[in-house]
Short mmCIF file of C-alpha atoms in Angstrom, two decimals:
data_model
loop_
_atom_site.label_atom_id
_atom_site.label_comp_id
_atom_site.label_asym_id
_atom_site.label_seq_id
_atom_site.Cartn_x
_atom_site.Cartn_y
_atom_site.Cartn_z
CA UNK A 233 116.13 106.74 115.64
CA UNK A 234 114.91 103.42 117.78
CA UNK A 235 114.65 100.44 116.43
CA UNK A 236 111.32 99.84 116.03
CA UNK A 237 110.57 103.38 114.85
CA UNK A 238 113.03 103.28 112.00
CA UNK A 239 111.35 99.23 111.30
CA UNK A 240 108.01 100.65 110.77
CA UNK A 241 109.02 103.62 109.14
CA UNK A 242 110.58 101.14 106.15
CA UNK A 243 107.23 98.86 106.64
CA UNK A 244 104.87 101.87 105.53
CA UNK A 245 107.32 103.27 102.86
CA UNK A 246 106.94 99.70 101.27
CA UNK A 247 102.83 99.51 101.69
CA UNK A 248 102.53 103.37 99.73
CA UNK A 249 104.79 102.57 97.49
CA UNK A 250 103.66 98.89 96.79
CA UNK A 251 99.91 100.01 96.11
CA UNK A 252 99.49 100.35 92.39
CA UNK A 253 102.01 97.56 91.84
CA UNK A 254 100.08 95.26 93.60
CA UNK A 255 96.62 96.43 93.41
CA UNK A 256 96.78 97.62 89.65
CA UNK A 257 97.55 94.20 87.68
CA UNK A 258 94.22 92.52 88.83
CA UNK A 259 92.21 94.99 87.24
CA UNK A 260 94.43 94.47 83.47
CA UNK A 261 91.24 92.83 81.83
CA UNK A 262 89.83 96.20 82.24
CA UNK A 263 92.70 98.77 81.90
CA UNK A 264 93.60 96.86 78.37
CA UNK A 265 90.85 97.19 76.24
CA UNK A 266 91.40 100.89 76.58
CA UNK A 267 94.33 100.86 74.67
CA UNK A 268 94.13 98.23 71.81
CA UNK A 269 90.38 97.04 71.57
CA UNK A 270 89.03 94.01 72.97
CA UNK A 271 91.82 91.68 71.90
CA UNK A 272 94.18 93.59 73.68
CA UNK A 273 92.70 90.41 76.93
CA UNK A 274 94.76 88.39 75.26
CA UNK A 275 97.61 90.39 76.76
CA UNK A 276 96.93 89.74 80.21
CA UNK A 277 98.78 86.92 81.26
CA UNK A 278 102.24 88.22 79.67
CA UNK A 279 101.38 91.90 81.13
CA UNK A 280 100.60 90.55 84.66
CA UNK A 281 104.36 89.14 84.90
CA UNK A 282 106.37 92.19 82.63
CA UNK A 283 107.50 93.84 85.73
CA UNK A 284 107.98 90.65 87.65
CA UNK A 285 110.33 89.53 84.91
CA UNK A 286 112.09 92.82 84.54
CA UNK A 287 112.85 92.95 87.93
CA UNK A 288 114.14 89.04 88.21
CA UNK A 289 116.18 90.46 85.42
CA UNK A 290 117.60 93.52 87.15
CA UNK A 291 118.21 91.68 90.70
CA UNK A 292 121.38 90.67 91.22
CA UNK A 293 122.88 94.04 89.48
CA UNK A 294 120.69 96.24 91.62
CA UNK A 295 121.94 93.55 94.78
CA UNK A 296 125.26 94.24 94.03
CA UNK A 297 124.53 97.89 93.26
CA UNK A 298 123.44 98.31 96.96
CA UNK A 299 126.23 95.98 98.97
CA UNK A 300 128.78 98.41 97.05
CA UNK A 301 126.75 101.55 96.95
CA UNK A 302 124.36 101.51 100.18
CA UNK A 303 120.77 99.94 100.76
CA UNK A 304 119.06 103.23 101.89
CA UNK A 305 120.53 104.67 97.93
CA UNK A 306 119.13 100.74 96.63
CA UNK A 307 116.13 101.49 98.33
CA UNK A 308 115.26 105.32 97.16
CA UNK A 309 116.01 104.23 93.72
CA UNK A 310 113.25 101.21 93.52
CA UNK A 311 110.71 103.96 95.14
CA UNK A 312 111.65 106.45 92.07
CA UNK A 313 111.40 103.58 89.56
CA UNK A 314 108.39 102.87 91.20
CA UNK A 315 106.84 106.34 90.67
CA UNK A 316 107.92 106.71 87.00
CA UNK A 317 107.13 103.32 85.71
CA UNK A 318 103.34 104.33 87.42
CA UNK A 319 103.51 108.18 85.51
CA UNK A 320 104.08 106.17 82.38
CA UNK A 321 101.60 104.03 82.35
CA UNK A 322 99.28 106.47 83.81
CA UNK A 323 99.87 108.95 80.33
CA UNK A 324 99.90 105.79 78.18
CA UNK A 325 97.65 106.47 75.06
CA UNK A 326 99.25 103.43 73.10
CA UNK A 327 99.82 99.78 74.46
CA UNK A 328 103.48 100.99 73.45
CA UNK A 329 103.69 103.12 76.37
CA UNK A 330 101.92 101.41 78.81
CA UNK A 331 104.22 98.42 78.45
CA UNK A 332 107.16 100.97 78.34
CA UNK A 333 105.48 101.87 81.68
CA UNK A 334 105.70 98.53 82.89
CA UNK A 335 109.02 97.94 82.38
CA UNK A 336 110.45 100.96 83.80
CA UNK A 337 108.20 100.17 87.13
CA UNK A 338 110.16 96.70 86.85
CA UNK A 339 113.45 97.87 85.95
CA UNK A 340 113.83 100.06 88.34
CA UNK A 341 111.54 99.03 91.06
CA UNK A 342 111.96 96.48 93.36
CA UNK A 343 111.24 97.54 96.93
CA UNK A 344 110.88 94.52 98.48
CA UNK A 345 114.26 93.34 97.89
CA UNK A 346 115.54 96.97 98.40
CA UNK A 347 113.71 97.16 101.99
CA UNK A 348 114.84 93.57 103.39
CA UNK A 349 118.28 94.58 102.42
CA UNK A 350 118.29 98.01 103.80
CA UNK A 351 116.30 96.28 106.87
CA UNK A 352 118.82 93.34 107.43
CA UNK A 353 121.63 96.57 108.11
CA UNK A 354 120.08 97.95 110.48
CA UNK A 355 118.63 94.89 113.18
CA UNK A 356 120.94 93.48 114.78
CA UNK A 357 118.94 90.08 116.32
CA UNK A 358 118.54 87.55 113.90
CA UNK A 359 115.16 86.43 115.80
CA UNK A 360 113.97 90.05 115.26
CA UNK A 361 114.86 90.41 111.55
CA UNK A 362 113.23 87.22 110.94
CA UNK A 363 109.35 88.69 112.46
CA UNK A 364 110.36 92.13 110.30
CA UNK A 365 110.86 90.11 106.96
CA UNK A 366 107.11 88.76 107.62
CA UNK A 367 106.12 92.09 108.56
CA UNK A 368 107.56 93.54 105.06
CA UNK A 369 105.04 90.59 103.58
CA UNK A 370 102.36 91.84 105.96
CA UNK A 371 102.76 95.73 104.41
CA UNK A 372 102.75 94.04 101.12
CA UNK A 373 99.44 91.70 101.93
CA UNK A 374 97.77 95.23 103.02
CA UNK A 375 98.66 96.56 99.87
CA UNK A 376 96.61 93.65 98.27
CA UNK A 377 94.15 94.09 100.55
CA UNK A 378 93.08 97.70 100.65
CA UNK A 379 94.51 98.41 96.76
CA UNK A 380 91.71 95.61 95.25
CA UNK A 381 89.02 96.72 97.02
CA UNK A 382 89.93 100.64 97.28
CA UNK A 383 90.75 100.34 93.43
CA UNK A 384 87.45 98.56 92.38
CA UNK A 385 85.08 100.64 94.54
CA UNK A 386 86.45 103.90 92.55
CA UNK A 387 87.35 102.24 88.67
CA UNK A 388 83.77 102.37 88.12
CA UNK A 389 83.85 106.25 88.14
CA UNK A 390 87.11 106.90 86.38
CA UNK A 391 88.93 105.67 83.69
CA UNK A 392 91.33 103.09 84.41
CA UNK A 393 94.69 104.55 83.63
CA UNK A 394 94.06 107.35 85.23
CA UNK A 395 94.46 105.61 88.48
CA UNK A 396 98.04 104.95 87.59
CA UNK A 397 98.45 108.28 87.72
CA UNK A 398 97.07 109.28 90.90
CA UNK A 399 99.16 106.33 92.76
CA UNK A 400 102.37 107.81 91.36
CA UNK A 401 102.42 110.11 94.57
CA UNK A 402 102.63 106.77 96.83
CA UNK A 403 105.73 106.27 95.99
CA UNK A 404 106.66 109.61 95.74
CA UNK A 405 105.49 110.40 99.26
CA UNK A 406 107.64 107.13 100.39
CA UNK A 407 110.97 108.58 98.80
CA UNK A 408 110.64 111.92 100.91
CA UNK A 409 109.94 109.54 103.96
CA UNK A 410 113.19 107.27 103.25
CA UNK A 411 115.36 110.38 103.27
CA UNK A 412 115.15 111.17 106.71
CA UNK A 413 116.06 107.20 107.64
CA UNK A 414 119.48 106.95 108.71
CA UNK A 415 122.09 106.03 106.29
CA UNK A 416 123.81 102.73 105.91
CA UNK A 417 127.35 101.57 105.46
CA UNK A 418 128.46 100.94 101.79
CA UNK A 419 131.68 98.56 102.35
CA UNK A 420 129.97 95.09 102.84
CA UNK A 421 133.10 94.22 104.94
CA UNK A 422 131.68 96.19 107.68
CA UNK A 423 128.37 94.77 107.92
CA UNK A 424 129.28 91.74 110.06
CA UNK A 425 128.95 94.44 112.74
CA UNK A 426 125.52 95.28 112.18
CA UNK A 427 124.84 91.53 113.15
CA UNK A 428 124.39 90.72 116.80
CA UNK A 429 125.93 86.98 117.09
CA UNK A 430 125.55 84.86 120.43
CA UNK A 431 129.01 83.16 121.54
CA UNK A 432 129.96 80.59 119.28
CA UNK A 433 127.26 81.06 117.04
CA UNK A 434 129.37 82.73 114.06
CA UNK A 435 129.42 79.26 112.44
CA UNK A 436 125.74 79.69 111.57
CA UNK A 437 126.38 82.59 109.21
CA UNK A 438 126.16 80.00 106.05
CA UNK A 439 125.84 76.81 107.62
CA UNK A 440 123.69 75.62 104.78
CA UNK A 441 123.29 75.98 101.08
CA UNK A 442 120.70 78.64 100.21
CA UNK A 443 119.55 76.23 96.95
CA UNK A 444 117.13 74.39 98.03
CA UNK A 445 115.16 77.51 100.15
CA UNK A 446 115.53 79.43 96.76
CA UNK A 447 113.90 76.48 94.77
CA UNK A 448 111.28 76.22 97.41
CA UNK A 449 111.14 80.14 97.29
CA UNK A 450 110.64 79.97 93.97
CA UNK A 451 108.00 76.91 93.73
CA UNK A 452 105.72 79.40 96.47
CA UNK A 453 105.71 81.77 93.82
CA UNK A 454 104.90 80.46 91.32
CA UNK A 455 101.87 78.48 92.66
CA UNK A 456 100.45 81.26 93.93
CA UNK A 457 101.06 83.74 91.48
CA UNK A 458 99.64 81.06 88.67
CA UNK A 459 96.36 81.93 90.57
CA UNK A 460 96.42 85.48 89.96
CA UNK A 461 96.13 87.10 86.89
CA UNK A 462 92.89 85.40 85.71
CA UNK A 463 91.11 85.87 89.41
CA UNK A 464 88.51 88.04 87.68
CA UNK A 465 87.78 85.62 84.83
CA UNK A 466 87.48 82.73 87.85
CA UNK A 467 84.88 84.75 89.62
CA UNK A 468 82.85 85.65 86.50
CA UNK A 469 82.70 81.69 85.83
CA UNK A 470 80.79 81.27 89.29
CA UNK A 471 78.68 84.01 88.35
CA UNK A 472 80.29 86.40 90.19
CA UNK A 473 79.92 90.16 88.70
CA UNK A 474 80.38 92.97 91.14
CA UNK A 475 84.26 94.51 90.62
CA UNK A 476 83.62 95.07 94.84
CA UNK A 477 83.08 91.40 95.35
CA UNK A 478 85.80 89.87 93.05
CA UNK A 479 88.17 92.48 94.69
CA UNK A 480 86.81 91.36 98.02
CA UNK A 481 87.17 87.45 97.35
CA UNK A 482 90.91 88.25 95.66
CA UNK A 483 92.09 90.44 98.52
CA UNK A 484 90.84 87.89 101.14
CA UNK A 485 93.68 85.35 101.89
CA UNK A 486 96.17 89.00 102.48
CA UNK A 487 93.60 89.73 104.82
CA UNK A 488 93.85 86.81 106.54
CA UNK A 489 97.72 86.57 106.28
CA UNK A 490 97.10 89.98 108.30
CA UNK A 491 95.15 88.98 110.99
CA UNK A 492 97.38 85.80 111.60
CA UNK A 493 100.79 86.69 110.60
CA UNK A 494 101.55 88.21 113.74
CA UNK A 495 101.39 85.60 115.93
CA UNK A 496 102.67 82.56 114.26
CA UNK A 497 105.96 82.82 115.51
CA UNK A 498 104.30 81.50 119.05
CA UNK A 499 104.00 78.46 117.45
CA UNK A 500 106.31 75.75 118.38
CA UNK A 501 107.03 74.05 115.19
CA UNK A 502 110.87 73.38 113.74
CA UNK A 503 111.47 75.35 110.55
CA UNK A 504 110.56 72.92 108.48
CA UNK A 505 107.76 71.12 109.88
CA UNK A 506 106.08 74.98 109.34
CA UNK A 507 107.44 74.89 105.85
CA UNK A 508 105.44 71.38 105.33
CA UNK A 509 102.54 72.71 107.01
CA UNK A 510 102.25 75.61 104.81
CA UNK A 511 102.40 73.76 101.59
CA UNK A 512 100.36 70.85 102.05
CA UNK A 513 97.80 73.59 103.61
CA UNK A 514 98.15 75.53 100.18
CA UNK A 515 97.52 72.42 97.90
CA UNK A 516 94.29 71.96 99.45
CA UNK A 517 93.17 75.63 99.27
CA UNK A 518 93.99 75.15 95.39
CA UNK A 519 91.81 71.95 95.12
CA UNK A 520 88.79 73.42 97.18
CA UNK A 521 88.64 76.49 94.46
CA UNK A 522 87.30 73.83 92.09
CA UNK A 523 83.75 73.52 94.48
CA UNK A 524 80.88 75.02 92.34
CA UNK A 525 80.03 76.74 95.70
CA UNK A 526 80.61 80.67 96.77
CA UNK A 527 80.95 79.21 100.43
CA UNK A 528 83.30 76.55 98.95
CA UNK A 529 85.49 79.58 97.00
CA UNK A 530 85.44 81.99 100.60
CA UNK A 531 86.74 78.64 102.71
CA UNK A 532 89.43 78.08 100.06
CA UNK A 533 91.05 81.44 100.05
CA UNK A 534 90.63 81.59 103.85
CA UNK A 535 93.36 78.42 103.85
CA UNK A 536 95.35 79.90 100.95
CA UNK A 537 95.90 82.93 103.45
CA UNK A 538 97.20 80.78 105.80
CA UNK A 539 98.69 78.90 103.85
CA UNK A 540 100.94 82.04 102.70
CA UNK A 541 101.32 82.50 106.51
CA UNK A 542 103.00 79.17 107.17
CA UNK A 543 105.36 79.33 104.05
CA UNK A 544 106.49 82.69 104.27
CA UNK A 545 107.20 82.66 107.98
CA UNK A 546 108.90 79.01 107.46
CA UNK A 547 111.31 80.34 104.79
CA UNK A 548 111.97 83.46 106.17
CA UNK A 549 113.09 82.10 109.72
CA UNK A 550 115.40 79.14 107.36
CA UNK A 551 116.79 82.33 105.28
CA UNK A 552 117.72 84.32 108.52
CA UNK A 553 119.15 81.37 110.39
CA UNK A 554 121.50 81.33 106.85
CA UNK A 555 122.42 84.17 105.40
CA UNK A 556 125.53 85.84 104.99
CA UNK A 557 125.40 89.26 106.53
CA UNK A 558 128.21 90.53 104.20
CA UNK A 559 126.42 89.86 101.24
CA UNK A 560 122.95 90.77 102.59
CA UNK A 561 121.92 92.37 99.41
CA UNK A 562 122.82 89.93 97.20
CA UNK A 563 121.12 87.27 99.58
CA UNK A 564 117.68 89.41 99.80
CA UNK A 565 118.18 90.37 95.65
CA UNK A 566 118.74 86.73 94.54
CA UNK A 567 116.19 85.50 97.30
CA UNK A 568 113.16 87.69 95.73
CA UNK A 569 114.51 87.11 92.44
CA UNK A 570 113.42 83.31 92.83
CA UNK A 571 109.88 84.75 93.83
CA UNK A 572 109.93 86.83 91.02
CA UNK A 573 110.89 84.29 88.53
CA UNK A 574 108.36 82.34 89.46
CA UNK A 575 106.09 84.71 89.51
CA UNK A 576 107.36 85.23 85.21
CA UNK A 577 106.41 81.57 84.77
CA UNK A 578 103.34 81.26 86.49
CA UNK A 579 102.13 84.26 84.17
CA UNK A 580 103.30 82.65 81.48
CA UNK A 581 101.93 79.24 82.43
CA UNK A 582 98.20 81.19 83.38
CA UNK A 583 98.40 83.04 79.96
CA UNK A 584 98.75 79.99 77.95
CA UNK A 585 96.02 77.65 80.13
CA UNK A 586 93.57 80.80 79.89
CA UNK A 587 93.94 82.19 75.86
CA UNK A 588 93.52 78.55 74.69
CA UNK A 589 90.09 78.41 75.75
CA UNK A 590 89.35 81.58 74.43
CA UNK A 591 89.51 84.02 77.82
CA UNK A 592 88.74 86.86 76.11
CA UNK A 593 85.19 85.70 75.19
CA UNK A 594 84.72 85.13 78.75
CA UNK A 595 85.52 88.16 79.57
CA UNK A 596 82.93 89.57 76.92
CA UNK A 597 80.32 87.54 78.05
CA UNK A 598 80.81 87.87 81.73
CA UNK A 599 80.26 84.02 82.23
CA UNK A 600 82.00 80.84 81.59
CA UNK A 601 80.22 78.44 78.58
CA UNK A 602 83.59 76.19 79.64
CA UNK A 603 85.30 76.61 82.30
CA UNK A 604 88.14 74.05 82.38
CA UNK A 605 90.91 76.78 81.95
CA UNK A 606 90.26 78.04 85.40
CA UNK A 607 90.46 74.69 86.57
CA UNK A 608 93.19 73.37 85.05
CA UNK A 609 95.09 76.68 86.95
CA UNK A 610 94.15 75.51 89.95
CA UNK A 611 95.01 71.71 89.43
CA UNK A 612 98.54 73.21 88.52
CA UNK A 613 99.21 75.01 91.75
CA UNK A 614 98.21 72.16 93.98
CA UNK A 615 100.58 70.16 91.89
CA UNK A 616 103.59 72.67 92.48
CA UNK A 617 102.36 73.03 96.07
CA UNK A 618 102.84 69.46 96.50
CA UNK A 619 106.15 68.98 94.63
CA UNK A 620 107.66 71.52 97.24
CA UNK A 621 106.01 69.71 99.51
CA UNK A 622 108.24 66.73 99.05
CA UNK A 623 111.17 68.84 98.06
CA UNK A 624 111.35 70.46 101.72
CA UNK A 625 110.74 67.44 103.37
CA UNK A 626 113.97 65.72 101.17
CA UNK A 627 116.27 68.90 100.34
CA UNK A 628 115.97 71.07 103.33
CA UNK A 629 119.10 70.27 105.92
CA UNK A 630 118.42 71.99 109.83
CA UNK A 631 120.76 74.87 110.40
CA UNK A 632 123.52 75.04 113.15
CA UNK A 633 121.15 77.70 114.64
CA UNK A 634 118.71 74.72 114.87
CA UNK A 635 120.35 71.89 115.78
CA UNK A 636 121.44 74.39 119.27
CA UNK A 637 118.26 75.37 119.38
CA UNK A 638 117.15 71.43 119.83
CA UNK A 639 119.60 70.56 121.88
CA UNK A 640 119.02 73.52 124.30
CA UNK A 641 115.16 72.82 124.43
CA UNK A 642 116.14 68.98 125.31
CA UNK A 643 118.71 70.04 127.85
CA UNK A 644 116.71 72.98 129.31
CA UNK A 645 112.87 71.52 128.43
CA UNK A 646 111.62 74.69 130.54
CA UNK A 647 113.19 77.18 128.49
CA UNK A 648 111.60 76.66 125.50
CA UNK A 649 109.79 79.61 125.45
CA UNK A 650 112.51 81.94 125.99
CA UNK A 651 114.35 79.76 123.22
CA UNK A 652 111.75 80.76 120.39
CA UNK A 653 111.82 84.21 121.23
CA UNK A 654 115.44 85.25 120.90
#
């Protein structure tokens, strides 16, 4: 199998299988009340993040699960997990089994961590595996932009769980798919050969602690998962009421992230200026949600799409340029573990801003009477944004892969085109 053909092969097994997880959780203020009433809103926030924190929980087993055991077994496991964790919560008749649902789906899930690993065995360019870790995020921004919409052009004709249950095949159809890829070594000593280094260029393997990128990895996440869970209850307090719309308006920076993500790697930008640019461009996205203004709202989540551009291809290209490629699962677990622990306290942090100032009577009355909770979520992120700001301009040291990379440009000023496209 090329190349390329087995890459996008792993891409669309991660956008089928990533649907319900990422398209279900935005629609919670509705699924809920099924279950346990209309207090059951109340539940949002700490239901939002349940299979993020499972998941943070279960990463570094399930990372060294797959350096011992193989990615491609890592991988079909998360897409099983995946499928039962949907089932459950699908046949849920109790809020008992819906969050048992949940947790499975966290427990045991996990692609994203499961692809990049099984993805980091098989390329061999370290330029190339850093464009296919922003192509995983691009399945996974389809997946929030077709699941939203898809979802909340078809809720309003059947009942919410029982879309869980008609996802579960996604995944399902993704674990057939992942069979036929070709297996993958299960000693981690033998990886190093699976990595294709240029002459004197195995000192970059770990020339740099991987701290401060997971801190920074873990600040993104959290400042734009704070934003999340209450999206719905934001657009009802600018009088926004159609599911279509809302879904439209929260699917909108992935769509952007879709139409751009492809080329930013043209740009000619060190790692960490991009890194800078990114969160500085997400700070003001945050700030601009708090205009009273629909046009005001659509500009703001056009630059938090790129801003999700910007940091995701700056900390993927510092991760490649680091890693250790005989501990690649670890490296990918522990790296989306950060994301996912930040994702857990963003939820947490969104759930107690929101129930405060009584969110589920928002939700009852479809409008805002006061609408400071939204706001102060906002204000929050920008903050974050801005702390990591600072924190990769202070923390973040250039690689050995960079500082050749520099020094080749200034030697060879003509080749820098050929330079940024190894």
């Amino acid at each position: 199998m090329s190349v390329n053909r087995l890459i996008y092969s792993v891409l669309f097994c991660h956008f089928i299988a990533s649907m319900a997880a990422l398209g279900m959780p935005l629609f919670l203020p509705y699924v809920l009340p099924t279950l346990n009433g209309q207090n059951a809103i109340e539940w949002v926030g700490a239901l939002f993040i349940l299979p993020t924190f499972c998941t943070a929980l279960a990463a570094r087993f399930w990372g060294r699960f797959a350096d011992k055991h193989g990615r491609r077994l890592s991988l079909l496991r998360a897409q099983l997990g995946l499928a039962l964790g949907f089932f459950l919560c699908g046949m849920a008749d109790s809020m008992t089994t819906f969050v048992l649902g949940l947790i499975v789906q966290g427990t045991f899930g996990g692609a994203m961590a499961a692809s990049n690993g099984y993805l980091a065995t098989q390329i061999k360019e370290r330029g190339l595996l850093s464009k296919t870790l922003n192509k995983t995020q691009l399945s996974a921004r389809l997946a929030l932009v077709v699941a939203p919409i898809s979802l909340g052009s078809v809720l309003a004709y059947i009942r919410p769980l029982d879309a869980y249950l008609y996802l579960t095949v996604l995944p399902l159809m993704a674990f057939v798919m992942t069979l036929m890829l070709p297996k993958d070594t299960s000693k981690a000593e033998t990886l190093s050969t699976a990595i294709q280094f240029e002459p004197n260029d195995c000192v970059s393997v770990q020339p740099v602690s991987l701290q401060p990128l997971y801190i920074l990895q873990f600040l993104f996440a959290f400042a734009t998962v704070l934003t999340f869970p209450y999206f719905a209850v934001f657009a009802h307090s600018r009088s926004i009421d159609s599911q279509i719309w809302i879904g439209f308006l929260y699917a909108l920076p992935h769509l952007v992230y879709l139409l751009v993500a492809g080329k930013i790697h043209l740009m000619q930008h060190t790692t960490q200026r991009t890194i800078a640019i990114g969160f500085s461009t997400l700070a003001i996205a945050c700030l601009l949600h708090l205009i009273p203004s629909i046009v005001g709202i659509v500009l703001a989540r056009i630059l938090f799409g790129l801003a999700m551009v910007f940091c995701f291809h700056g900390l993927h290209k510092k991760l490649t340029e680091s890693f250790d490629p005989n501990a690649s699962g670890k490296v990918f677990a522990s790296f989306d573990a950060m994301s996912k622990w930040g994702g857990v306290l963003a939820g947490l942090s969104a759930a107690f801003l929101t129930t405060t100032n009584l969110v589920s009577d928002i939700i009852a009355s479809r409008y805002l009477a006061d609408n400071t909770a939204t706001q102060s979520i906002f204000l929050l992120a920008a903050a974050v944004s801005l702390l990591a700001l600072v924190l990769s301009q202070t923390r973040l040291k250039p690689s050995v892969h960079e500082h050749k990379q520099v020094a080749s440009t200034s030697i060879h000023p003509s080749s820098v085109k050929g330079v940024n496209s190894r």
